[in-house]
XYZ file of C-alpha atoms in Angstrom:
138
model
C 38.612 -1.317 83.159
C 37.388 -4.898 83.760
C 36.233 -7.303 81.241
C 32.884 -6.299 81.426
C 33.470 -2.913 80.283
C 35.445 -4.171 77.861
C 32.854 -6.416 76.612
C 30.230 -3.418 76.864
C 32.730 -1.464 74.083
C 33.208 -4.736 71.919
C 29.968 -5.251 71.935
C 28.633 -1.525 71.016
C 31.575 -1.531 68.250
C 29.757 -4.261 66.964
C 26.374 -3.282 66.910
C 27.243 0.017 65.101
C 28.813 -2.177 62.600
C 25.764 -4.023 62.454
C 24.089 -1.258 62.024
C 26.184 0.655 59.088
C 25.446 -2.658 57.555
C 21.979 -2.943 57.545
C 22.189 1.358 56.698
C 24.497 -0.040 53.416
C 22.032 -2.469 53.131
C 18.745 -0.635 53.103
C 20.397 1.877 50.843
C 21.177 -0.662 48.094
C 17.551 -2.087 48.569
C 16.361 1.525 47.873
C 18.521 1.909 45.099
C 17.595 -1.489 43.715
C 13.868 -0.734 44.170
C 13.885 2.248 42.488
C 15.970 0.509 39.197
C 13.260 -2.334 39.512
C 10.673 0.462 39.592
C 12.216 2.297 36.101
C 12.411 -1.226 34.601
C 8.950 -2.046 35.023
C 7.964 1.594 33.708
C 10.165 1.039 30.531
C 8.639 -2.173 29.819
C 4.951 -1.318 29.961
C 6.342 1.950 27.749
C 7.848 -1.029 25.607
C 4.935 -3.201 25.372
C 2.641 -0.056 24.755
C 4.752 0.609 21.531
C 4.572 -2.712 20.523
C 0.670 -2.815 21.001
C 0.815 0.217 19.006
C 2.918 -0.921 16.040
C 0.849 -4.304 15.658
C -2.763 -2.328 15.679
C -0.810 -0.093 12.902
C -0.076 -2.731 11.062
C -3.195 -4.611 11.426
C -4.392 -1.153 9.730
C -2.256 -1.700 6.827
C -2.430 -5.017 6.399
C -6.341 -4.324 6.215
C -5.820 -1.301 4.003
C -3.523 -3.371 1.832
C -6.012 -6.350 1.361
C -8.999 -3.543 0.664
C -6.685 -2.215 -2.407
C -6.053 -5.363 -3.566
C -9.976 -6.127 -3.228
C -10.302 -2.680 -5.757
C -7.588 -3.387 -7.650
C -9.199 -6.596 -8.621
C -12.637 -5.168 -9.206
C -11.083 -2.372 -11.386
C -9.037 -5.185 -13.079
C -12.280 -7.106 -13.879
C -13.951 -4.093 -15.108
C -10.991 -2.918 -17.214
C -10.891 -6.890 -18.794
C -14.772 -6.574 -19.705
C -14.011 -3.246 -21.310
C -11.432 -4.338 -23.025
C -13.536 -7.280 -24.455
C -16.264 -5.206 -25.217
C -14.295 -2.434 -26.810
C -12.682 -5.355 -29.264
C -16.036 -6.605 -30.102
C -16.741 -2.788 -31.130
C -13.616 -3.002 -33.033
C -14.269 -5.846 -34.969
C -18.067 -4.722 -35.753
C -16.154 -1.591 -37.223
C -13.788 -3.417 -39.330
C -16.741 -5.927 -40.721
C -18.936 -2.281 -41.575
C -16.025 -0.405 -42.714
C -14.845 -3.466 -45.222
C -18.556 -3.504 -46.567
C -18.940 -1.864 -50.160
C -21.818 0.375 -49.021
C -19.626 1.940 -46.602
C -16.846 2.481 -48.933
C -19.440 3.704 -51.562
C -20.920 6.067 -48.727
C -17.027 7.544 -47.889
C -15.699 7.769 -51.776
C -19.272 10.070 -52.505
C -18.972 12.340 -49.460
C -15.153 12.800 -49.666
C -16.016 13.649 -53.587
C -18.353 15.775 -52.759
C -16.223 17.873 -49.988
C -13.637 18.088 -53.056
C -11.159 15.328 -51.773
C -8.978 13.882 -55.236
C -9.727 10.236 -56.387
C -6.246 9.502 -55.403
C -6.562 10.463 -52.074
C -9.921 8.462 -51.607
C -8.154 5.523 -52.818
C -5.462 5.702 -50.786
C -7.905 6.312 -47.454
C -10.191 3.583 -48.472
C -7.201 1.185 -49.474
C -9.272 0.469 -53.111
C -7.104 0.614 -56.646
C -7.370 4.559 -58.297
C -9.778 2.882 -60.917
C -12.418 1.151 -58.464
C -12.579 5.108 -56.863
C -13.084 6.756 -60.528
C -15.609 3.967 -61.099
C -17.854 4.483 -58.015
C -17.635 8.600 -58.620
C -18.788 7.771 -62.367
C -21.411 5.341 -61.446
C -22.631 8.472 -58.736
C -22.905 11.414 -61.277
């Protein structure tokens, strides 16, 4: 064999290295494609969730600030009851303390049989103010 024949089966050795190269090559490419490619489809998956956990809590953030919006309202409402029921309260008191009222309660309660001692103690008066109102009655 001369040289050139020699050269002819260098140079063929080396091309078919070249070329199990550029195989290796484009098969890592592939492979590195395709792990790009599941990256990218993980992340959109990703930033879908994360679209999806900040509309939910938009939702409760907006559902929170409507119960606090009723919660106040209800609070309000429950104050001005309150107010008004106290007012009702001390109208009773002023009625109940008045002697017509206690006059009115020691007559009925004697009439439905109730004992001067027990309309005393109901109406907080002495035993003797109760036998006096009953005597003044009949």
């Amino acid at each position: 064999m001369d040289n050139t024949g020699i050269l002819l089966i260098l140079f063929t050795v080396i091309e078919l290295v070249l070329l199990g190269v550029v195989t290796a090559f484009f098969m890592r490419l592939k492979k590195s494609e395709a792990l790009v490619s599941t990256l990218q489809e993980r992340q959109e998956e990703f930033l879908n969730r994360l679209q999806f956990n900040a509309q939910l809590e938009q939702e409760l953030v907006q559902s929170f600030q409507q119960r606090q919006k009723q919660l106040t309202a209800l609070d309000e409402q429950l104050e001005t009851q309150a107010k008004r029921l106290e007012k009702l309260l001390a109208q009773a008191r002023e009625y109940s303390k008045s002697p017509s009222f206690l006059r009115q309660i020691i007559l009925s309660g004697h009439k439905e049989g109730a004992s001067p001692e027990r309309l005393a103690k109901s109406t907080g008066l002495s035993l003797e103010e109760v036998q006096l109102i009953i005597d003044q009655a009949g």
